[in-house]
Amino acid sequence: MPEGIFCNKKPINTEEDLKALLSDTRGTKYYEEMLSLEVDREKLWDTIQKTCKSRLRTWLDVCARCGLCADSCFLYLVNDCKPEQVPSYKIQSTLGEMVRRKGDVDNEFMRHAMEVAWSRCTCCNRCAMYCPHGIDIGIMMGYTRGLLYSQGFVPWELKIGAGMHRVYRAQMDVTTEDWVETCEWMAEEQQDDWPGLEIPVDKEDADIMYTCNAREPKHYPEDLAEAAILFHIAGENWTVPSEGWEQTSLSMFAGDWEACKLQVQNVYAAIDRLKPRRVIGTECGHAHRATVIEGPYWAGRPDGQPPAPYIHYVQWVAEALRTGKLKIDPAKRIRQPVTYQDSCNYIRNWGLAETAREILSYLVEPGYLIEMTPNKEHNYCCGGGGGFNGIGKFRPQRNKALLTKRDQILSTGAKLVIAPCHNCWDAIRDLEEEYHIGIDWSFLKPLLIKMVIIPDHLKPQDEEGDEA
Amino acid sequence: MFEKILFATTGSPECDSAARVAFDMARQYGSKLTLFHVLGIPGKGDSNLVIDTRTGEEVDADAEYLEGVADELKTTYAKQLAGCASCEIEIAVGVPSREILRMARSRDPDIIVLCGPAEAPQAGFYKRGVVGDNLRKVAKAARCPVLTVSRPSASFWGGFSNIVFATDFSKASESAFQFAVTVSKAVDGELHLFHCVDLNRFQSPIALTQDGIEARLAEARRRLQHEYAAKLGDFKRFTSEVWEGTPYVEIVKFARERQADLIVLAHHARDVDPDERPFGSTLEQVIVRASCPVVSVNRPDRLPQAAEA
Amino acid sequence: MPKTILIVDDDPNIREYLETLLADNGYETISAENGEKALEVLAANTPDLITLDIEMPEKTGPWFNRALSRSKAHAAIPIIVITGHMGLKYVIPNAVGSLSKPFEQKELLDLVRETIGS
């Protein structure tokens, strides 16, 4: 069975292999080798028999081909309503076929399935809301990705991403030393403006354990500083773990279930070690989905829950605003047309639409919030979800997908989009770079810091002299 | 005096002036120079795709590309590198201001040299304010003084010997003063203490009578004497002036009149909100307009030690 | 009495060119290859005009101009900046004019004539 040097069924487990795969610019050789990657039909059917269980089978069987899912799918709509974009078709022609043929599929089929699974679906789960039977094609597509990954048919960047989690337990090469160093650095840097600010590492029995996205320490450590500042202002007793601080999961996008499990187990181990009262995640949708919603099942936890109550950042923000831990200066509320990006993973899939609106009621001057159409749990994917943002091979399809969000934003007339999710934030940045519609976009943290009233005892000693 | 210099460059002609000054300094003070280039802002996902900060285009920052960039830099600065005894080239990917601060944390330089912002603002997420933001963020968070060179005409002095220290009497100005004094003594130069009474702070300048203005000038002169001049000890080669007007205008004028080859200012710890101050702080305006390099100092940690005479 | 012009430039070709051009037009010239030498020349002479290059090794144009401004005898001598660098029009704030290389003969001669006559 000839396997490529870069493209094969083996997951990336070492730093060496990771660097080797990264060195294949844009995955050129990787995709070349994929053209001759053989399908292990026996293994595929074996896996399907073991893991494609009653729920998925029922969904595949019971689909009435009614077509209601078509209009629910933003990719169907933005791609001129082509029949091949109908969700039911997308899943029946991939997973459905694999099951019907008992795994007897060839290389060409698998490459086509890869294209469908990663460029014709972002796993946003919107179709599930419109299907009369409640069939969730997003979930099925996620499962299909797992089958494809196990056979080696996965986009280059996601093979790397899953490898990152396997090697570093983080989506980027940030080691424990890097992470702790960055925490120290950020606390130091903020001392002028926030004397006494700390980023406590490995504090036991704290009220809050905070987890984030590896790109924060890697490239945007200010994000971490902002989180620290807000906890500081709110007077929270909090900590970060030295290990298990990363809650994202490119492995989930890749369909690498083993890596998913290893990744969340690392976070759960930290929770077990530090015993916080609860855990709060950063502004990231898929991280929440992976670590809070799906994670307990990957890790085999019997109650389907993480070891401690685990919430998304917006839940903490809403609570802090509600209880007055964070008070907004009314003079600084947003007074420009603003809209809100409902990220699929914590809004549609976790029900936090009203929590988000509660936050907005504090932050936005009445009359300035203009909701997208549709909105809340019916809102469309940002265009970049499920790993779409990161896959070079499917960039043109992703750029097309951004049009949906672009047009939604344009219809609102908003100048600012609030997007408390790394993926959505990236997608909106990209749509602005691509289509130049003249908007600004932001996470919640920087907005809060600008608007929040700083308690006197936290203000730095005033200097004399004029403000230059 | 400046044992280690960190020079952050885009490698493009807009950094020529800053390069001239950085290499001049390295030569004069026998410094180890780190030539630091931030290649681009990470694009998406886990590939090596970055957005090149110069062109705004996506490039694959793989090992080959990075080598190519290093070679390009070696070519661009060939002449200067040849004359530089101890120089290393470092390249990074990331948000420029953040990576400069990270490199500074690692190399612990005595001074950071940056290219100054152009007068006109630039467009696009990746290009916008890369240079202006750089200055703001690096000057604010750096532990050592930050020297910025903006206009070509600011880079032809060939050294420091005539130093203007402009103060607003803030705490941060104390550190800036220490720096100015140390450098003046070390180069055997002249130090010019300066304060501008900011007329814009008064409701209406016309409402402030000339007597009123002159009283403020006298008060400021006393403060300059008391808080700075009195601390100069044996160092006698200094002058002291107070003018009234808009601070950045007066500082630039004063430096021109004194034919200064260095202006030292305090950077203020508090953030200047770009919305509130569209034209930037005094520091930024002086940098953009001055005919000599401008150093901003914001903390006392990492000031040059004067060599024993 | 012919007018004297002090030429300050580190490039010998430029110096030669200017010497010839100005001599042909009735001016006397003295040359100096950098700011330091120029000050030495000024110790013994008082030219009517100075043409000044900016980028010179060690002691640059601005350095020279600053030293010049300290001397009462020489501070008032008009200066014309001649430099290869763009963007240096106003680097010598008290200059009466500036030319960038390459320049037209007529341009320079006009400037000189306007300033000190022929």
mmCIF file with all atom_site columns, N, CA and C in Angstrom, chain A residues 236-270:
data_model
loop_
_atom_site.group_PDB
_atom_site.id
_atom_site.type_symbol
_atom_site.label_atom_id
_atom_site.label_alt_id
_atom_site.label_comp_id
_atom_site.label_asym_id
_atom_site.label_entity_id
_atom_site.label_seq_id
_atom_site.pdbx_PDB_ins_code
_atom_site.Cartn_x
_atom_site.Cartn_y
_atom_site.Cartn_z
_atom_site.occupancy
_atom_site.B_iso_or_equiv
_atom_site.pdbx_formal_charge
_atom_site.auth_seq_id
_atom_site.auth_comp_id
_atom_site.auth_asym_id
_atom_site.auth_atom_id
_atom_site.pdbx_PDB_model_num
ATOM 1   N N  . GLU A 1 236 ? -11.994 39.520 40.659 1.00 0.00 ? 236 GLU A N  1
ATOM 2   C CA . GLU A 1 236 ? -12.146 38.067 40.673 1.00 0.00 ? 236 GLU A CA 1
ATOM 3   C C  . GLU A 1 236 ? -10.903 37.370 41.223 1.00 0.00 ? 236 GLU A C  1
ATOM 4   N N  . ASN A 1 237 ? -11.147 36.252 41.888 1.00 0.00 ? 237 ASN A N  1
ATOM 5   C CA . ASN A 1 237 ? -10.064 35.390 42.365 1.00 0.00 ? 237 ASN A CA 1
ATOM 6   C C  . ASN A 1 237 ? -9.864  34.342 41.267 1.00 0.00 ? 237 ASN A C  1
ATOM 7   N N  . TRP A 1 238 ? -8.848  34.541 40.449 1.00 0.00 ? 238 TRP A N  1
ATOM 8   C CA . TRP A 1 238 ? -8.746  33.712 39.258 1.00 0.00 ? 238 TRP A CA 1
ATOM 9   C C  . TRP A 1 238 ? -7.338  33.187 39.045 1.00 0.00 ? 238 TRP A C  1
ATOM 10  N N  . THR A 1 239 ? -7.218  32.262 38.111 1.00 0.00 ? 239 THR A N  1
ATOM 11  C CA . THR A 1 239 ? -5.916  31.702 37.792 1.00 0.00 ? 239 THR A CA 1
ATOM 12  C C  . THR A 1 239 ? -5.919  31.150 36.372 1.00 0.00 ? 239 THR A C  1
ATOM 13  N N  . VAL A 1 240 ? -4.717  30.885 35.864 1.00 0.00 ? 240 VAL A N  1
ATOM 14  C CA . VAL A 1 240 ? -4.589  30.113 34.632 1.00 0.00 ? 240 VAL A CA 1
ATOM 15  C C  . VAL A 1 240 ? -3.697  28.916 34.939 1.00 0.00 ? 240 VAL A C  1
ATOM 16  N N  . PRO A 1 241 ? -3.929  27.809 34.273 1.00 0.00 ? 241 PRO A N  1
ATOM 17  C CA . PRO A 1 241 ? -3.054  26.651 34.518 1.00 0.00 ? 241 PRO A CA 1
ATOM 18  C C  . PRO A 1 241 ? -1.791  26.766 33.673 1.00 0.00 ? 241 PRO A C  1
ATOM 19  N N  . SER A 1 242 ? -0.695  26.216 34.176 1.00 0.00 ? 242 SER A N  1
ATOM 20  C CA . SER A 1 242 ? 0.540   26.237 33.383 1.00 0.00 ? 242 SER A CA 1
ATOM 21  C C  . SER A 1 242 ? 0.415   25.261 32.226 1.00 0.00 ? 242 SER A C  1
ATOM 22  N N  . GLU A 1 243 ? -0.375  24.227 32.418 1.00 0.00 ? 243 GLU A N  1
ATOM 23  C CA . GLU A 1 243 ? -0.659  23.288 31.327 1.00 0.00 ? 243 GLU A CA 1
ATOM 24  C C  . GLU A 1 243 ? -2.154  23.074 31.277 1.00 0.00 ? 243 GLU A C  1
ATOM 25  N N  . GLY A 1 244 ? -2.665  22.943 30.076 1.00 0.00 ? 244 GLY A N  1
ATOM 26  C CA . GLY A 1 244 ? -4.111  22.764 29.950 1.00 0.00 ? 244 GLY A CA 1
ATOM 27  C C  . GLY A 1 244 ? -4.814  24.098 29.854 1.00 0.00 ? 244 GLY A C  1
ATOM 28  N N  . TRP A 1 245 ? -4.082  25.100 29.373 1.00 0.00 ? 245 TRP A N  1
ATOM 29  C CA . TRP A 1 245 ? -4.624  26.452 29.255 1.00 0.00 ? 245 TRP A CA 1
ATOM 30  C C  . TRP A 1 245 ? -5.263  26.685 27.889 1.00 0.00 ? 245 TRP A C  1
ATOM 31  N N  . GLU A 1 246 ? -5.025  25.771 26.958 1.00 0.00 ? 246 GLU A N  1
ATOM 32  C CA . GLU A 1 246 ? -5.485  25.941 25.595 1.00 0.00 ? 246 GLU A CA 1
ATOM 33  C C  . GLU A 1 246 ? -6.762  25.168 25.410 1.00 0.00 ? 246 GLU A C  1
ATOM 34  N N  . GLN A 1 247 ? -7.837  25.854 24.980 1.00 0.00 ? 247 GLN A N  1
ATOM 35  C CA . GLN A 1 247 ? -9.095  25.142 24.863 1.00 0.00 ? 247 GLN A CA 1
ATOM 36  C C  . GLN A 1 247 ? -9.576  24.994 23.421 1.00 0.00 ? 247 GLN A C  1
ATOM 37  N N  . THR A 1 248 ? -8.778  25.412 22.433 1.00 0.00 ? 248 THR A N  1
ATOM 38  C CA . THR A 1 248 ? -9.280  25.274 21.074 1.00 0.00 ? 248 THR A CA 1
ATOM 39  C C  . THR A 1 248 ? -9.069  23.846 20.581 1.00 0.00 ? 248 THR A C  1
ATOM 40  N N  . SER A 1 249 ? -9.530  23.592 19.384 1.00 0.00 ? 249 SER A N  1
ATOM 41  C CA . SER A 1 249 ? -9.396  22.240 18.871 1.00 0.00 ? 249 SER A CA 1
ATOM 42  C C  . SER A 1 249 ? -9.460  22.200 17.352 1.00 0.00 ? 249 SER A C  1
ATOM 43  N N  . LEU A 1 250 ? -8.324  22.473 16.737 1.00 0.00 ? 250 LEU A N  1
ATOM 44  C CA . LEU A 1 250 ? -8.273  22.294 15.296 1.00 0.00 ? 250 LEU A CA 1
ATOM 45  C C  . LEU A 1 250 ? -8.429  20.811 14.960 1.00 0.00 ? 250 LEU A C  1
ATOM 46  N N  . SER A 1 251 ? -8.113  19.995 15.951 1.00 0.00 ? 251 SER A N  1
ATOM 47  C CA . SER A 1 251 ? -8.310  18.562 15.750 1.00 0.00 ? 251 SER A CA 1
ATOM 48  C C  . SER A 1 251 ? -9.777  18.254 15.520 1.00 0.00 ? 251 SER A C  1
ATOM 49  N N  . MET A 1 252 ? -10.664 19.035 16.105 1.00 0.00 ? 252 MET A N  1
ATOM 50  C CA . MET A 1 252 ? -12.092 18.834 15.882 1.00 0.00 ? 252 MET A CA 1
ATOM 51  C C  . MET A 1 252 ? -12.423 19.150 14.428 1.00 0.00 ? 252 MET A C  1
ATOM 52  N N  . PHE A 1 253 ? -11.878 20.248 13.921 1.00 0.00 ? 253 PHE A N  1
ATOM 53  C CA . PHE A 1 253 ? -12.096 20.592 12.522 1.00 0.00 ? 253 PHE A CA 1
ATOM 54  C C  . PHE A 1 253 ? -11.503 19.532 11.612 1.00 0.00 ? 253 PHE A C  1
ATOM 55  N N  . ALA A 1 254 ? -10.416 18.916 12.077 1.00 0.00 ? 254 ALA A N  1
ATOM 56  C CA . ALA A 1 254 ? -9.717  17.952 11.232 1.00 0.00 ? 254 ALA A CA 1
ATOM 57  C C  . ALA A 1 254 ? -10.381 16.581 11.254 1.00 0.00 ? 254 ALA A C  1
ATOM 58  N N  . GLY A 1 255 ? -11.189 16.347 12.274 1.00 0.00 ? 255 GLY A N  1
ATOM 59  C CA . GLY A 1 255 ? -11.790 15.015 12.405 1.00 0.00 ? 255 GLY A CA 1
ATOM 60  C C  . GLY A 1 255 ? -10.842 14.026 13.061 1.00 0.00 ? 255 GLY A C  1
ATOM 61  N N  . ASP A 1 256 ? -9.870  14.559 13.785 1.00 0.00 ? 256 ASP A N  1
ATOM 62  C CA . ASP A 1 256 ? -8.909  13.668 14.457 1.00 0.00 ? 256 ASP A CA 1
ATOM 63  C C  . ASP A 1 256 ? -9.406  13.416 15.879 1.00 0.00 ? 256 ASP A C  1
ATOM 64  N N  . TRP A 1 257 ? -10.231 12.394 16.043 1.00 0.00 ? 257 TRP A N  1
ATOM 65  C CA . TRP A 1 257 ? -10.898 12.193 17.334 1.00 0.00 ? 257 TRP A CA 1
ATOM 66  C C  . TRP A 1 257 ? -9.928  11.888 18.442 1.00 0.00 ? 257 TRP A C  1
ATOM 67  N N  . GLU A 1 258 ? -8.866  11.159 18.099 1.00 0.00 ? 258 GLU A N  1
ATOM 68  C CA . GLU A 1 258 ? -7.887  10.826 19.134 1.00 0.00 ? 258 GLU A CA 1
ATOM 69  C C  . GLU A 1 258 ? -7.240  12.104 19.672 1.00 0.00 ? 258 GLU A C  1
ATOM 70  N N  . ALA A 1 259 ? -6.860  12.969 18.753 1.00 0.00 ? 259 ALA A N  1
ATOM 71  C CA . ALA A 1 259 ? -6.233  14.222 19.183 1.00 0.00 ? 259 ALA A CA 1
ATOM 72  C C  . ALA A 1 259 ? -7.219  15.072 19.966 1.00 0.00 ? 259 ALA A C  1
ATOM 73  N N  . CYS A 1 260 ? -8.484  15.043 19.556 1.00 0.00 ? 260 CYS A N  1
ATOM 74  C CA . CYS A 1 260 ? -9.505  15.787 20.289 1.00 0.00 ? 260 CYS A CA 1
ATOM 75  C C  . CYS A 1 260 ? -9.529  15.341 21.736 1.00 0.00 ? 260 CYS A C  1
ATOM 76  N N  . LYS A 1 261 ? -9.489  14.022 21.894 1.00 0.00 ? 261 LYS A N  1
ATOM 77  C CA . LYS A 1 261 ? -9.557  13.480 23.246 1.00 0.00 ? 261 LYS A CA 1
ATOM 78  C C  . LYS A 1 261 ? -8.331  13.892 24.047 1.00 0.00 ? 261 LYS A C  1
ATOM 79  N N  . LEU A 1 262 ? -7.144  13.739 23.452 1.00 0.00 ? 262 LEU A N  1
ATOM 80  C CA . LEU A 1 262 ? -5.912  14.106 24.155 1.00 0.00 ? 262 LEU A CA 1
ATOM 81  C C  . LEU A 1 262 ? -5.960  15.574 24.558 1.00 0.00 ? 262 LEU A C  1
ATOM 82  N N  . GLN A 1 263 ? -6.445  16.397 23.643 1.00 0.00 ? 263 GLN A N  1
ATOM 83  C CA . GLN A 1 263 ? -6.496  17.830 23.877 1.00 0.00 ? 263 GLN A CA 1
ATOM 84  C C  . GLN A 1 263 ? -7.400  18.168 25.054 1.00 0.00 ? 263 GLN A C  1
ATOM 85  N N  . VAL A 1 264 ? -8.625  17.664 25.063 1.00 0.00 ? 264 VAL A N  1
ATOM 86  C CA . VAL A 1 264 ? -9.518  18.048 26.160 1.00 0.00 ? 264 VAL A CA 1
ATOM 87  C C  . VAL A 1 264 ? -9.094  17.399 27.479 1.00 0.00 ? 264 VAL A C  1
ATOM 88  N N  . GLN A 1 265 ? -8.513  16.206 27.381 1.00 0.00 ? 265 GLN A N  1
ATOM 89  C CA . GLN A 1 265 ? -8.066  15.567 28.624 1.00 0.00 ? 265 GLN A CA 1
ATOM 90  C C  . GLN A 1 265 ? -7.025  16.433 29.320 1.00 0.00 ? 265 GLN A C  1
ATOM 91  N N  . ASN A 1 266 ? -6.216  17.110 28.523 1.00 0.00 ? 266 ASN A N  1
ATOM 92  C CA . ASN A 1 266 ? -5.203  18.004 29.072 1.00 0.00 ? 266 ASN A CA 1
ATOM 93  C C  . ASN A 1 266 ? -5.858  19.131 29.867 1.00 0.00 ? 266 ASN A C  1
ATOM 94  N N  . VAL A 1 267 ? -6.933  19.671 29.333 1.00 0.00 ? 267 VAL A N  1
ATOM 95  C CA . VAL A 1 267 ? -7.631  20.760 30.018 1.00 0.00 ? 267 VAL A CA 1
ATOM 96  C C  . VAL A 1 267 ? -8.332  20.222 31.265 1.00 0.00 ? 267 VAL A C  1
ATOM 97  N N  . TYR A 1 268 ? -8.970  19.064 31.120 1.00 0.00 ? 268 TYR A N  1
ATOM 98  C CA . TYR A 1 268 ? -9.688  18.499 32.278 1.00 0.00 ? 268 TYR A CA 1
ATOM 99  C C  . TYR A 1 268 ? -8.712  18.143 33.390 1.00 0.00 ? 268 TYR A C  1
ATOM 100 N N  . ALA A 1 269 ? -7.521  17.705 33.003 1.00 0.00 ? 269 ALA A N  1
ATOM 101 C CA . ALA A 1 269 ? -6.499  17.382 34.010 1.00 0.00 ? 269 ALA A CA 1
ATOM 102 C C  . ALA A 1 269 ? -6.146  18.630 34.802 1.00 0.00 ? 269 ALA A C  1
ATOM 103 N N  . ALA A 1 270 ? -6.064  19.762 34.097 1.00 0.00 ? 270 ALA A N  1
ATOM 104 C CA . ALA A 1 270 ? -5.756  21.015 34.782 1.00 0.00 ? 270 ALA A CA 1
ATOM 105 C C  . ALA A 1 270 ? -6.862  21.366 35.769 1.00 0.00 ? 270 ALA A C  1
#
